[in-house]
Amino acid sequence: MITASQVKELREMTGAGMMDCKKALTECDGDMTKAVDWLREKGIAKAAKKSDRIAAEGLSRAAVEGNVAVVFEVNSETDFVAKNEQFLGLLDTIQNVLLTQKPADLDAALACTVDGASVADLITNATATIGEKISLRRIAVVEKADDEFFGSYIHMGGKISALAVLKGKEDAKVAKDVVMQIASMNPKYITRDDMPADVVEHERKVQTEIVANDEKLANKPEKVLAGIIEGKVSKNLKDLCLVEQEFFLNPDQKVGQYLKENGAEVVSFVRYAVGEGIEKREDNFAEEVMSQAFGG
């Protein structure tokens, strides 16, 4: 059975109408990803730009110390707790642990100790004291070479954190501009060469279906259609690549051009937006009233 919350989520992701979303979910047996593609293929929805919707509370951090930098996310149940002094103190402790002990992954980070207590224990204690579930969701510990330089940026006090490693002519302004671009425009890859083949193939499949359903293109030669499809694929995928994005400070310029002009190159980057990909628990009063009224 397709629920009202599923329909609502799909509407938020695609901007399509309620009935179209319900039909898409029904046709796809409730599979959200397939439903998004179904709507796109029918020309009802644009690319899902909100698929990584922010749905949980907490804060992220990006911090640099010498040749080591870290990005991490700590979740809480409410935004109110994210302003709690104990919660902020916990983030300070975790930040210091990550920078000094440089754990390889999340499990290793939770096992790190501070004054005889593990990070996992500190989080458990914070949960008990604050009264909400607190969790260290993810971490990235990044080390750079001596000829490379970092850029870091924290947006809205920690709702989004971004870190980049660059090489070339070291310039603090360029580094800051690049991480602000990453934070605001959410690229997934540096260049098209970094994009997995299955991502490209998936987009090609979607665009092939869209073109096939376009009556205006029905009589076009196969070679022309192939060119149209590849053009659409390229257009839709370019915004996923950092160097192909429009530079936020100058939309007439690509990020790649800005980097080249300043003698810099991006080696890697990390971007965390708090709660992305986590479905937030919410009380849907409208759904509850409808359920009671119609005995659902």
mmCIF file of N, CA and C in Angstrom, residues 43-128:
data_model
loop_
_atom_site.group_PDB
_atom_site.id
_atom_site.type_symbol
_atom_site.label_atom_id
_atom_site.label_comp_id
_atom_site.label_asym_id
_atom_site.label_seq_id
_atom_site.Cartn_x
_atom_site.Cartn_y
_atom_site.Cartn_z
ATOM 1 N N GLY A 43 8.251 12.639 -18.507
ATOM 2 C CA GLY A 43 8.317 14.085 -18.677
ATOM 3 C C GLY A 43 7.571 14.855 -17.622
ATOM 4 N N ILE A 44 7.226 14.215 -16.531
ATOM 5 C CA ILE A 44 6.431 14.851 -15.476
ATOM 6 C C ILE A 44 7.312 15.565 -14.467
ATOM 7 N N ALA A 45 8.531 15.081 -14.312
ATOM 8 C CA ALA A 45 9.410 15.671 -13.298
ATOM 9 C C ALA A 45 10.777 15.965 -13.874
ATOM 10 N N LYS A 46 11.436 16.947 -13.299
ATOM 11 C CA LYS A 46 12.820 17.245 -13.641
ATOM 12 C C LYS A 46 13.705 16.288 -12.843
ATOM 13 N N ALA A 47 15.000 16.405 -13.033
ATOM 14 C CA ALA A 47 15.928 15.568 -12.262
ATOM 15 C C ALA A 47 15.709 15.809 -10.784
ATOM 16 N N ALA A 48 15.836 14.760 -10.019
ATOM 17 C CA ALA A 48 15.582 14.869 -8.572
ATOM 18 C C ALA A 48 16.700 15.657 -7.912
ATOM 19 N N LYS A 49 16.469 16.930 -7.665
ATOM 20 C CA LYS A 49 17.496 17.782 -7.079
ATOM 21 C C LYS A 49 17.445 17.760 -5.564
ATOM 22 N N LYS A 50 16.402 17.122 -5.026
ATOM 23 C CA LYS A 50 16.282 17.110 -3.574
ATOM 24 C C LYS A 50 16.403 15.698 -3.011
ATOM 25 N N SER A 51 17.040 14.824 -3.791
ATOM 26 C CA SER A 51 17.109 13.438 -3.343
ATOM 27 C C SER A 51 17.928 13.300 -2.057
ATOM 28 N N ASP A 52 18.866 14.235 -1.829
ATOM 29 C CA ASP A 52 19.655 14.204 -0.598
ATOM 30 C C ASP A 52 19.079 15.211 0.404
ATOM 31 N N ARG A 53 17.802 15.133 0.607
ATOM 32 C CA ARG A 53 17.158 16.150 1.440
ATOM 33 C C ARG A 53 17.646 16.065 2.883
ATOM 34 N N ILE A 54 17.769 17.218 3.498
ATOM 35 C CA ILE A 54 18.221 17.301 4.876
ATOM 36 C C ILE A 54 17.049 16.927 5.772
ATOM 37 N N ALA A 55 17.221 15.854 6.562
ATOM 38 C CA ALA A 55 16.084 15.320 7.302
ATOM 39 C C ALA A 55 16.372 15.001 8.751
ATOM 40 N N ALA A 56 17.605 15.170 9.213
ATOM 41 C CA ALA A 56 17.930 14.916 10.618
ATOM 42 C C ALA A 56 18.638 16.143 11.173
ATOM 43 N N GLU A 57 18.687 16.247 12.478
ATOM 44 C CA GLU A 57 19.289 17.416 13.110
ATOM 45 C C GLU A 57 20.708 17.111 13.586
ATOM 46 N N GLY A 58 21.379 18.155 14.065
ATOM 47 C CA GLY A 58 22.739 17.991 14.543
ATOM 48 C C GLY A 58 23.657 19.015 13.906
ATOM 49 N N LEU A 59 24.941 18.731 13.902
ATOM 50 C CA LEU A 59 25.929 19.640 13.330
ATOM 51 C C LEU A 59 27.036 18.859 12.644
ATOM 52 N N SER A 60 27.666 19.505 11.681
ATOM 53 C CA SER A 60 28.873 18.966 11.065
ATOM 54 C C SER A 60 30.005 19.946 11.349
ATOM 55 N N ARG A 61 31.213 19.468 11.185
ATOM 56 C CA ARG A 61 32.390 20.317 11.402
ATOM 57 C C ARG A 61 33.442 19.999 10.344
ATOM 58 N N ALA A 62 34.222 21.018 10.003
ATOM 59 C CA ALA A 62 35.424 20.839 9.194
ATOM 60 C C ALA A 62 36.534 21.581 9.924
ATOM 61 N N ALA A 63 37.672 20.929 10.135
ATOM 62 C CA ALA A 63 38.767 21.556 10.878
ATOM 63 C C ALA A 63 40.104 21.133 10.284
ATOM 64 N N VAL A 64 41.068 22.049 10.350
ATOM 65 C CA VAL A 64 42.391 21.817 9.777
ATOM 66 C C VAL A 64 43.455 22.069 10.839
ATOM 67 N N GLU A 65 44.442 21.182 10.865
ATOM 68 C CA GLU A 65 45.582 21.368 11.762
ATOM 69 C C GLU A 65 46.824 20.834 11.062
ATOM 70 N N GLY A 66 47.653 21.747 10.559
ATOM 71 C CA GLY A 66 48.847 21.328 9.827
ATOM 72 C C GLY A 66 48.496 20.593 8.548
ATOM 73 N N ASN A 67 49.026 19.401 8.396
ATOM 74 C CA ASN A 67 48.774 18.598 7.192
ATOM 75 C C ASN A 67 47.603 17.630 7.358
ATOM 76 N N VAL A 68 46.847 17.792 8.437
ATOM 77 C CA VAL A 68 45.688 16.924 8.697
ATOM 78 C C VAL A 68 44.419 17.773 8.766
ATOM 79 N N ALA A 69 43.354 17.255 8.176
ATOM 80 C CA ALA A 69 42.049 17.923 8.255
ATOM 81 C C ALA A 69 40.976 16.869 8.480
ATOM 82 N N VAL A 70 39.889 17.279 9.101
ATOM 83 C CA VAL A 70 38.790 16.344 9.362
ATOM 84 C C VAL A 70 37.449 17.000 9.027
ATOM 85 N N VAL A 71 36.530 16.148 8.626
ATOM 86 C CA VAL A 71 35.130 16.537 8.471
ATOM 87 C C VAL A 71 34.321 15.459 9.173
ATOM 88 N N PHE A 72 33.351 15.857 9.984
ATOM 89 C CA PHE A 72 32.533 14.850 10.658
ATOM 90 C C PHE A 72 31.130 15.397 10.937
ATOM 91 N N GLU A 73 30.213 14.477 11.214
ATOM 92 C CA GLU A 73 28.813 14.830 11.474
ATOM 93 C C GLU A 73 28.333 14.119 12.732
ATOM 94 N N VAL A 74 27.739 14.888 13.635
ATOM 95 C CA VAL A 74 27.126 14.340 14.842
ATOM 96 C C VAL A 74 25.649 14.694 14.816
ATOM 97 N N ASN A 75 24.807 13.678 14.922
ATOM 98 C CA ASN A 75 23.356 13.890 14.840
ATOM 99 C C ASN A 75 22.687 13.934 16.201
ATOM 100 N N SER A 76 21.626 14.714 16.272
ATOM 101 C CA SER A 76 20.746 14.753 17.441
ATOM 102 C C SER A 76 19.318 14.667 16.931
ATOM 103 N N GLU A 77 18.373 14.514 17.840
ATOM 104 C CA GLU A 77 16.981 14.380 17.414
ATOM 105 C C GLU A 77 16.329 15.715 17.102
ATOM 106 N N THR A 78 16.756 16.781 17.792
ATOM 107 C CA THR A 78 16.160 18.094 17.550
ATOM 108 C C THR A 78 17.241 19.138 17.339
ATOM 109 N N ASP A 79 16.875 20.193 16.644
ATOM 110 C CA ASP A 79 17.793 21.293 16.398
ATOM 111 C C ASP A 79 18.134 22.016 17.700
ATOM 112 N N PHE A 80 17.205 21.983 18.651
ATOM 113 C CA PHE A 80 17.419 22.643 19.939
ATOM 114 C C PHE A 80 18.654 22.074 20.643
ATOM 115 N N VAL A 81 18.808 20.760 20.592
ATOM 116 C CA VAL A 81 19.936 20.103 21.249
ATOM 117 C C VAL A 81 21.263 20.491 20.588
ATOM 118 N N ALA A 82 21.217 20.786 19.307
ATOM 119 C CA ALA A 82 22.433 21.165 18.588
ATOM 120 C C ALA A 82 23.006 22.489 19.097
ATOM 121 N N LYS A 83 22.255 23.213 19.913
ATOM 122 C CA LYS A 83 22.738 24.465 20.510
ATOM 123 C C LYS A 83 23.165 24.258 21.970
ATOM 124 N N ASN A 84 22.999 23.023 22.465
ATOM 125 C CA ASN A 84 23.316 22.692 23.853
ATOM 126 C C ASN A 84 24.830 22.743 24.097
ATOM 127 N N GLU A 85 25.247 23.334 25.224
ATOM 128 C CA GLU A 85 26.674 23.481 25.514
ATOM 129 C C GLU A 85 27.381 22.138 25.623
ATOM 130 N N GLN A 86 26.718 21.145 26.217
ATOM 131 C CA GLN A 86 27.335 19.822 26.336
ATOM 132 C C GLN A 86 27.511 19.190 24.957
ATOM 133 N N PHE A 87 26.524 19.381 24.097
ATOM 134 C CA PHE A 87 26.599 18.851 22.733
ATOM 135 C C PHE A 87 27.763 19.501 21.983
ATOM 136 N N LEU A 88 27.885 20.821 22.105
ATOM 137 C CA LEU A 88 28.971 21.532 21.433
ATOM 138 C C LEU A 88 30.333 21.128 22.002
ATOM 139 N N GLY A 89 30.372 20.874 23.310
ATOM 140 C CA GLY A 89 31.605 20.408 23.929
ATOM 141 C C GLY A 89 31.998 19.031 23.424
ATOM 142 N N LEU A 90 31.003 18.179 23.191
ATOM 143 C CA LEU A 90 31.249 16.845 22.641
ATOM 144 C C LEU A 90 31.863 16.958 21.243
ATOM 145 N N LEU A 91 31.353 17.890 20.438
ATOM 146 C CA LEU A 91 31.907 18.100 19.105
ATOM 147 C C LEU A 91 33.367 18.557 19.185
ATOM 148 N N ASP A 92 33.663 19.423 20.141
ATOM 149 C CA ASP A 92 35.049 19.878 20.323
ATOM 150 C C ASP A 92 35.964 18.701 20.647
ATOM 151 N N THR A 93 35.487 17.824 21.531
ATOM 152 C CA THR A 93 36.282 16.656 21.931
ATOM 153 C C THR A 93 36.509 15.721 20.743
ATOM 154 N N ILE A 94 35.441 15.446 19.988
ATOM 155 C CA ILE A 94 35.552 14.558 18.827
ATOM 156 C C ILE A 94 36.501 15.157 17.793
ATOM 157 N N GLN A 95 36.395 16.453 17.582
ATOM 158 C CA GLN A 95 37.281 17.126 16.624
ATOM 159 C C GLN A 95 38.740 16.945 17.009
ATOM 160 N N ASN A 96 39.052 17.136 18.268
ATOM 161 C CA ASN A 96 40.424 16.986 18.751
ATOM 162 C C ASN A 96 40.923 15.547 18.611
ATOM 163 N N VAL A 97 40.041 14.598 18.922
ATOM 164 C CA VAL A 97 40.392 13.182 18.802
ATOM 165 C C VAL A 97 40.720 12.834 17.352
ATOM 166 N N LEU A 98 39.874 13.276 16.439
ATOM 167 C CA LEU A 98 40.082 12.952 15.028
ATOM 168 C C LEU A 98 41.377 13.562 14.497
ATOM 169 N N LEU A 99 41.673 14.798 14.894
ATOM 170 C CA LEU A 99 42.875 15.475 14.407
ATOM 171 C C LEU A 99 44.160 14.861 14.967
ATOM 172 N N THR A 100 44.097 14.421 16.209
ATOM 173 C CA THR A 100 45.318 13.909 16.851
ATOM 174 C C THR A 100 45.515 12.412 16.685
ATOM 175 N N GLN A 101 44.408 11.648 16.721
ATOM 176 C CA GLN A 101 44.540 10.190 16.643
ATOM 177 C C GLN A 101 44.336 9.645 15.222
ATOM 178 N N LYS A 102 43.751 10.427 14.363
ATOM 179 C CA LYS A 102 43.592 10.103 12.937
ATOM 180 C C LYS A 102 43.043 8.680 12.691
ATOM 181 N N PRO A 103 41.862 8.365 13.230
ATOM 182 C CA PRO A 103 41.289 7.028 13.014
ATOM 183 C C PRO A 103 40.977 6.783 11.538
ATOM 184 N N ALA A 104 41.064 5.522 11.137
ATOM 185 C CA ALA A 104 40.895 5.171 9.728
ATOM 186 C C ALA A 104 39.441 5.184 9.270
ATOM 187 N N ASP A 105 38.520 4.907 10.200
ATOM 188 C CA ASP A 105 37.111 4.866 9.825
ATOM 189 C C ASP A 105 36.242 5.154 11.049
ATOM 190 N N LEU A 106 34.925 5.063 10.859
ATOM 191 C CA LEU A 106 33.994 5.403 11.936
ATOM 192 C C LEU A 106 34.154 4.487 13.144
ATOM 193 N N ASP A 107 34.292 3.192 12.908
ATOM 194 C CA ASP A 107 34.456 2.245 14.022
ATOM 195 C C ASP A 107 35.716 2.562 14.832
ATOM 196 N N ALA A 108 36.793 2.886 14.119
ATOM 197 C CA ALA A 108 38.042 3.230 14.797
ATOM 198 C C ALA A 108 37.891 4.526 15.589
ATOM 199 N N ALA A 109 37.115 5.462 15.053
ATOM 200 C CA ALA A 109 36.883 6.739 15.748
ATOM 201 C C ALA A 109 36.118 6.508 17.046
ATOM 202 N N LEU A 110 35.104 5.664 17.005
ATOM 203 C CA LEU A 110 34.294 5.372 18.192
ATOM 204 C C LEU A 110 35.120 4.656 19.262
ATOM 205 N N ALA A 111 36.159 3.942 18.831
ATOM 206 C CA ALA A 111 37.007 3.198 19.772
ATOM 207 C C ALA A 111 38.128 4.053 20.358
ATOM 208 N N CYS A 112 38.378 5.227 19.783
ATOM 209 C CA CYS A 112 39.415 6.119 20.315
ATOM 210 C C CYS A 112 39.084 6.506 21.753
ATOM 211 N N THR A 113 40.118 6.680 22.562
ATOM 212 C CA THR A 113 39.875 6.994 23.965
ATOM 213 C C THR A 113 40.334 8.402 24.339
ATOM 214 N N VAL A 114 39.608 8.984 25.290
ATOM 215 C CA VAL A 114 39.925 10.297 25.850
ATOM 216 C C VAL A 114 39.861 10.159 27.364
ATOM 217 N N ASP A 115 40.997 10.299 28.027
ATOM 218 C CA ASP A 115 41.059 10.160 29.491
ATOM 219 C C ASP A 115 40.423 8.847 29.958
ATOM 220 N N GLY A 116 40.710 7.771 29.235
ATOM 221 C CA GLY A 116 40.242 6.449 29.628
ATOM 222 C C GLY A 116 38.863 6.071 29.152
ATOM 223 N N ALA A 117 38.135 7.015 28.564
ATOM 224 C CA ALA A 117 36.783 6.715 28.065
ATOM 225 C C ALA A 117 36.788 6.739 26.538
ATOM 226 N N SER A 118 36.090 5.792 25.931
ATOM 227 C CA SER A 118 36.021 5.763 24.468
ATOM 228 C C SER A 118 35.070 6.845 23.972
ATOM 229 N N VAL A 119 35.230 7.216 22.718
ATOM 230 C CA VAL A 119 34.317 8.192 22.100
ATOM 231 C C VAL A 119 32.893 7.652 22.144
ATOM 232 N N ALA A 120 32.735 6.341 21.939
ATOM 233 C CA ALA A 120 31.406 5.720 22.010
ATOM 234 C C ALA A 120 30.792 5.918 23.393
ATOM 235 N N ASP A 121 31.613 5.776 24.436
ATOM 236 C CA ASP A 121 31.124 5.981 25.804
ATOM 237 C C ASP A 121 30.723 7.437 26.034
ATOM 238 N N LEU A 122 31.521 8.364 25.523
ATOM 239 C CA LEU A 122 31.213 9.779 25.672
ATOM 240 C C LEU A 122 29.877 10.127 25.012
ATOM 241 N N ILE A 123 29.634 9.518 23.866
ATOM 242 C CA ILE A 123 28.368 9.748 23.153
ATOM 243 C C ILE A 123 27.207 9.147 23.932
ATOM 244 N N THR A 124 27.416 7.942 24.490
ATOM 245 C CA THR A 124 26.373 7.304 25.303
ATOM 246 C C THR A 124 26.047 8.157 26.525
ATOM 247 N N ASN A 125 27.076 8.692 27.163
ATOM 248 C CA ASN A 125 26.867 9.543 28.332
ATOM 249 C C ASN A 125 26.122 10.823 27.964
ATOM 250 N N ALA A 126 26.464 11.394 26.805
ATOM 251 C CA ALA A 126 25.783 12.606 26.348
ATOM 252 C C ALA A 126 24.315 12.317 26.069
ATOM 253 N N THR A 127 24.046 11.152 25.499
ATOM 254 C CA THR A 127 22.662 10.754 25.218
ATOM 255 C C THR A 127 21.870 10.656 26.518
ATOM 256 N N ALA A 128 22.487 10.055 27.532
ATOM 257 C CA ALA A 128 21.811 9.887 28.824
ATOM 258 C C ALA A 128 21.571 11.233 29.508
#
